[in-house]
CSV table of C-alpha atoms in Angstrom, one decimal:
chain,number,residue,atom,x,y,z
A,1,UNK,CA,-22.2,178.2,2.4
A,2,UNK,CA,-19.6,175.7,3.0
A,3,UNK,CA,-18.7,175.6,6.8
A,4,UNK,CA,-15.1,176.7,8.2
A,5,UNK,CA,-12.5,174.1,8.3
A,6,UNK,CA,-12.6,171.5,11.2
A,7,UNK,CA,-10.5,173.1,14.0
A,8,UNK,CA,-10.0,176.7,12.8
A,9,UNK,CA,-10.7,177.9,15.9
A,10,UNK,CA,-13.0,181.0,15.1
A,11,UNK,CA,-15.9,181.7,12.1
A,12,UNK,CA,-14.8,182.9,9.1
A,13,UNK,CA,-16.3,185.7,9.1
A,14,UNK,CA,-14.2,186.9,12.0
A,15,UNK,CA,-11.2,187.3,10.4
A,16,UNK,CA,-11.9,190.3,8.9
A,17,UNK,CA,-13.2,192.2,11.9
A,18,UNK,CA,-10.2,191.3,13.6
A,19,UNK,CA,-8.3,193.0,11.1
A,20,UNK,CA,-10.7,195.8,10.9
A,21,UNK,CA,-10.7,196.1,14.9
A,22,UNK,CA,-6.6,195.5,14.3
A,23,UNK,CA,-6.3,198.4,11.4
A,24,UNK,CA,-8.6,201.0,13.5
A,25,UNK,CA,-6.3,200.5,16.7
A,26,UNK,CA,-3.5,201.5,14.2
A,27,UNK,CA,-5.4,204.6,13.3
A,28,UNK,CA,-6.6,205.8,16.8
A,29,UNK,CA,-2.5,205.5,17.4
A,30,UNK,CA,-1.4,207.0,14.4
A,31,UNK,CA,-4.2,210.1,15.0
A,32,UNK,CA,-3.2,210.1,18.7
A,33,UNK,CA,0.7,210.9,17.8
A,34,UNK,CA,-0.4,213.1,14.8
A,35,UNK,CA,-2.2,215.4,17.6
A,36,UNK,CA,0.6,214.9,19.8
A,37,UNK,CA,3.2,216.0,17.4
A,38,UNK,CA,1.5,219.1,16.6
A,39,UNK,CA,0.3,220.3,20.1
A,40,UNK,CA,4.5,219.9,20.6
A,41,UNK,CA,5.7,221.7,17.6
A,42,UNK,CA,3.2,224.7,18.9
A,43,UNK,CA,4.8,224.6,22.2
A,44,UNK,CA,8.0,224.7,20.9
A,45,UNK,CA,7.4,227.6,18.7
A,46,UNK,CA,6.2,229.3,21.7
A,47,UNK,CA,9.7,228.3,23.3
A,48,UNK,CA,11.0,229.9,20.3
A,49,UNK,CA,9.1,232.9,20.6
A,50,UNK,CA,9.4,233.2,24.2
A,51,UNK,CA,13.6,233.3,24.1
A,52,UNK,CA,13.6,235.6,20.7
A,53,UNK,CA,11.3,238.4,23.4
A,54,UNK,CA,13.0,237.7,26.4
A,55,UNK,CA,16.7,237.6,24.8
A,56,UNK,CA,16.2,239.9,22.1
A,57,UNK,CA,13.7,243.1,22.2
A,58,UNK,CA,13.9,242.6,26.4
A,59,UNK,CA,17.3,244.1,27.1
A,60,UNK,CA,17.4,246.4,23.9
A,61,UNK,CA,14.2,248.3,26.1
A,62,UNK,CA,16.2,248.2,29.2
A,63,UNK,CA,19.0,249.8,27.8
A,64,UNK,CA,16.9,252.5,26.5
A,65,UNK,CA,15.6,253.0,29.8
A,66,UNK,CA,19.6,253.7,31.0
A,67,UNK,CA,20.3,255.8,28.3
A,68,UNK,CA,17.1,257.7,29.7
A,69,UNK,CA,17.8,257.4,33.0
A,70,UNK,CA,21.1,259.1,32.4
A,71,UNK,CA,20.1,261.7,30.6
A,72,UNK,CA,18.0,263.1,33.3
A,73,UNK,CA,21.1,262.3,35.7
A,74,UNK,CA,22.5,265.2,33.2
A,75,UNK,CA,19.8,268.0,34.2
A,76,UNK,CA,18.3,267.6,30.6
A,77,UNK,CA,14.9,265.7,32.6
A,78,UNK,CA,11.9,267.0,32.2
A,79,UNK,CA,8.7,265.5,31.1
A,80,UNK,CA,8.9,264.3,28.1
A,81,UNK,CA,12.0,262.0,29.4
A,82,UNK,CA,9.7,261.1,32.3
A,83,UNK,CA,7.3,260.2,30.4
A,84,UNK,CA,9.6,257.8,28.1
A,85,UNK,CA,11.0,256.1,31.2
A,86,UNK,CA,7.2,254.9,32.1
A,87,UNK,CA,6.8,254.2,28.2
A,88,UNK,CA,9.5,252.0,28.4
A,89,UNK,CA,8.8,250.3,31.6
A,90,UNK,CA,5.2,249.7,30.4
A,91,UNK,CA,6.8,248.1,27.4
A,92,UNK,CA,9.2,245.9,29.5
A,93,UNK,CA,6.0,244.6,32.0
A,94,UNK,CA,3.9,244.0,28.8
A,95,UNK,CA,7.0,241.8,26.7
A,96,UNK,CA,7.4,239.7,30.6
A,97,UNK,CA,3.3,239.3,30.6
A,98,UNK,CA,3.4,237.9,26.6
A,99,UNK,CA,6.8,235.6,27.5
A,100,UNK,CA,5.1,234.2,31.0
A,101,UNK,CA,1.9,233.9,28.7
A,102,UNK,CA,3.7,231.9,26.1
A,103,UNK,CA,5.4,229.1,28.5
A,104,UNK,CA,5.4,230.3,32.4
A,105,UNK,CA,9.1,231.2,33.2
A,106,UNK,CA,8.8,229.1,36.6
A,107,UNK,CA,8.3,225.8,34.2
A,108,UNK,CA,12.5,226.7,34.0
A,109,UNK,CA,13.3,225.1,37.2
A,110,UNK,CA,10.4,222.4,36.6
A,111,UNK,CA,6.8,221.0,36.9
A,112,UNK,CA,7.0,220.3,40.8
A,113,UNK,CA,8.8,223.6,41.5
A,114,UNK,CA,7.0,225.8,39.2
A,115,UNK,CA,3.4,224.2,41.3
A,116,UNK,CA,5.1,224.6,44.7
A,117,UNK,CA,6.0,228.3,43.8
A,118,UNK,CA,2.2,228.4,42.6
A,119,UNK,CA,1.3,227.4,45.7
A,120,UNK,CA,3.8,229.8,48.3
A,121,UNK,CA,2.0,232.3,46.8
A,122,UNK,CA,-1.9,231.2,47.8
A,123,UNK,CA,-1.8,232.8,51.0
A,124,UNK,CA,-2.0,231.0,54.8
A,125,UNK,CA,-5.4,229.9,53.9
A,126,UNK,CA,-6.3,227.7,52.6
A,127,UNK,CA,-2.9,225.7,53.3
A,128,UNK,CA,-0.9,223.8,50.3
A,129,UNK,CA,0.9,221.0,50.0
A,130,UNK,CA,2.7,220.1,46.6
A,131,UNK,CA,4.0,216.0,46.5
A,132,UNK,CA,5.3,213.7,43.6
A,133,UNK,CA,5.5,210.1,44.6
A,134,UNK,CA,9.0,210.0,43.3
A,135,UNK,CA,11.6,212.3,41.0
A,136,UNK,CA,10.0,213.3,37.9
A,137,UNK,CA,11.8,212.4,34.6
A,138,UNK,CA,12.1,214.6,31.8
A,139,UNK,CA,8.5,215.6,30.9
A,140,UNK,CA,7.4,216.6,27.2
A,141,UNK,CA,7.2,221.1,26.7
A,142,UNK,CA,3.6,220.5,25.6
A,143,UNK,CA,3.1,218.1,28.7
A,144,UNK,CA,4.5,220.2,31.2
A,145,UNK,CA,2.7,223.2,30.1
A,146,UNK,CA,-1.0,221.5,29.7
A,147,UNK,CA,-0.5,219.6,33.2
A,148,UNK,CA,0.7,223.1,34.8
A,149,UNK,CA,-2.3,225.3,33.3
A,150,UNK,CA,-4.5,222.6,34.5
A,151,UNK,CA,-3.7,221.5,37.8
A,152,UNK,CA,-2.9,225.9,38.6
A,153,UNK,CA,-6.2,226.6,37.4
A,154,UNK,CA,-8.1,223.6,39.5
A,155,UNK,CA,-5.9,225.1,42.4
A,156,UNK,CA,-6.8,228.9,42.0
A,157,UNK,CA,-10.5,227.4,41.9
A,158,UNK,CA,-10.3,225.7,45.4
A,159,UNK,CA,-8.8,228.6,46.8
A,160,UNK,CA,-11.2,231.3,45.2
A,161,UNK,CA,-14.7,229.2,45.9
A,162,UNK,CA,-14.5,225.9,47.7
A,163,UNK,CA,-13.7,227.7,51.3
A,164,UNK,CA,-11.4,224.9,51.9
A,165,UNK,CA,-9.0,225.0,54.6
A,166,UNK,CA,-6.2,222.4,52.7
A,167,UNK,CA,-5.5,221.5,49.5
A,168,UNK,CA,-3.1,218.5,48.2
A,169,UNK,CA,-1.3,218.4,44.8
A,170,UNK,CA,0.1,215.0,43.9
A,171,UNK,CA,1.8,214.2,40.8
A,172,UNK,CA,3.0,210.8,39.9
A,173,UNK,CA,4.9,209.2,36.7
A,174,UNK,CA,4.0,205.1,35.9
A,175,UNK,CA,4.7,203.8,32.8
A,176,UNK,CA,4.4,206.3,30.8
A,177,UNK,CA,1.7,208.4,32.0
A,178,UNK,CA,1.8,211.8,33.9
A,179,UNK,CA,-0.7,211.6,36.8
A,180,UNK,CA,-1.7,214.7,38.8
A,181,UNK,CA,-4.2,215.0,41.8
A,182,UNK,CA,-5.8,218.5,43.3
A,183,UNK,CA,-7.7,217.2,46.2
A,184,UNK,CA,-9.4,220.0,48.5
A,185,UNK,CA,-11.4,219.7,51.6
A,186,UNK,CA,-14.0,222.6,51.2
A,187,UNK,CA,-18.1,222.1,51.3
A,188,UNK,CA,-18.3,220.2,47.6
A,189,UNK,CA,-20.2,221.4,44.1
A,190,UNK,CA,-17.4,223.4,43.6
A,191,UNK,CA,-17.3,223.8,39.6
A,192,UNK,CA,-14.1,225.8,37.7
A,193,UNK,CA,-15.6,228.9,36.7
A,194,UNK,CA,-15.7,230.3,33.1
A,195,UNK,CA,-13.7,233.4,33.9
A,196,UNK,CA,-10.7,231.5,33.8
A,197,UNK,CA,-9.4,228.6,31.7
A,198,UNK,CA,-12.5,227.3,32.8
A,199,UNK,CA,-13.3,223.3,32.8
A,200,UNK,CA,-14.1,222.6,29.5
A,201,UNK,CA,-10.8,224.6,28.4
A,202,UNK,CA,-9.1,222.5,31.0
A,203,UNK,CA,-10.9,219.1,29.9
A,204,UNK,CA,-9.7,220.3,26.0
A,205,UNK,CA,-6.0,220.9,26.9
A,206,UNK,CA,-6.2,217.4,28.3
A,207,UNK,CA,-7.8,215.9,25.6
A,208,UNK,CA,-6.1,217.3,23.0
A,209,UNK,CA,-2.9,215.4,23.9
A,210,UNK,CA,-4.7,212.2,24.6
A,211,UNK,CA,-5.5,212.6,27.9
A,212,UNK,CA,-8.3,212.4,30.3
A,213,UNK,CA,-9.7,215.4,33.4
A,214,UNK,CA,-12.1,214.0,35.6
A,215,UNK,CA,-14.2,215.7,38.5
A,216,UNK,CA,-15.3,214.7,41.4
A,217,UNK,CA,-17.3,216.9,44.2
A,218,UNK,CA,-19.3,215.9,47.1
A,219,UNK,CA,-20.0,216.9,50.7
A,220,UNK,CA,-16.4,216.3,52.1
A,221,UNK,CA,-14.8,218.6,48.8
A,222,UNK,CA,-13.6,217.9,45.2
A,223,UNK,CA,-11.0,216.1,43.4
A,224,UNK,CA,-9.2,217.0,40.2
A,225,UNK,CA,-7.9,214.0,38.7
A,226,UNK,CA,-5.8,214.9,35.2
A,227,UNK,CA,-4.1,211.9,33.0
A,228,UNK,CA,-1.9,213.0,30.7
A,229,UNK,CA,0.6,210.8,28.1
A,230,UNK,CA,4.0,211.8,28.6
């Protein structure tokens, strides 16, 4: 075999990895947006869904309940239009449990406020603190929802089993990433239990927008770490 060119720099033969190495970075990108694009066009049917509910068959059902409401104002009550009023309100509970379901209505005001309500509502113990090292921008619907599920889940799981006294939330935005933190201070070997999301449904909302969960418990407690593209 005749040898390569004086000066060429590299071996033949490694021209064509390069351009294999070169064409399968192009596919993991290519895949990674494809999943991207279709985790957001689910989120944003939910969107969809969420306002047709909330904006549609939500305030026909509560003006049902005042037309029933005033006609036992008009001594025609009795227990049949009793028994509609609690129909109705049933219905209205259930259509706010399948909207909150589909994107959590405290995502309206944000990422940072929506955790910081999360976390009002823990209780005096353990004590919560929610940070971002600076403003958040604009964050992705399928982004915002994944990071929220996650990071609310890790935090329900330190309050429920880690007997910590504090936990810390920290978000953060470089370059392109979305960067969350759930550090607690309870007695370690916590692990998310499967009655909720649960971690690997918490690793698989992570990874299927190209991101990353790690874990990490010991003595002194256990640190959430999510990555997520934004």
């Amino acid at each position: 075999m005749a040898a390569p060119p004086p000066g060429s720099g590299f071996p033949q033969s490694a021209a064509p990895e390069a351009a294999l190495a070169a064409r399968s970075y192009r596919v993991t990108l290519e895949l990674r947006e494809a999943r991207h694009r279709l985790v957001r066009s689910r989120e944003e049917e939910r969107l969809r869904i969420r306002r047709d509910l909330h904006d549609g068959l939500g305030p026909a059902i509560v003006g049902a309940r005042m037309q029933v409401a005033a006609a036992a104002r008009s001594n025609a009550a009795d227990d049949l239009l009793e028994a509609m009023q609690e129909t109705l309100a049933e219905c209205n509970r259930e259509i706010r449990r399948i909207v909150d379901g589909l994107r959590p209505g405290a995502l309206d005001r944000g990422l940072l406020a929506a955790l910081e309500q999360r976390a009002g509502a823990i209780g005096p113990v353990p004590s919560v603190t929610v940070e971002a090292a600076a403003p958040l921008p604009p964050l992705d619907a399928a982004v915002e929802v994944a990071a929220f599920r996650i990071i609310t889940e890790a935090l329900a799981n330190a309050a429920r089993h880690s007997g910590a006294a504090q936990v810390r939330i920290r978000l953060d935005c470089p370059a392109g990433q979305l960067l969350a933190e759930v550090v607690d201070d309870g007695t370690g070997g916590a692990r998310v239990r499967d009655g909720g999301v649960g971690l690997q449904s918490m690793r698989e909302r992570a990874e299927e927008l190209g991101g990353r969960l790690v874990v990490d418990s010991g003595p002194a407690g256990t640190a959430v770490r999510l990555q997520l593209p934004r």
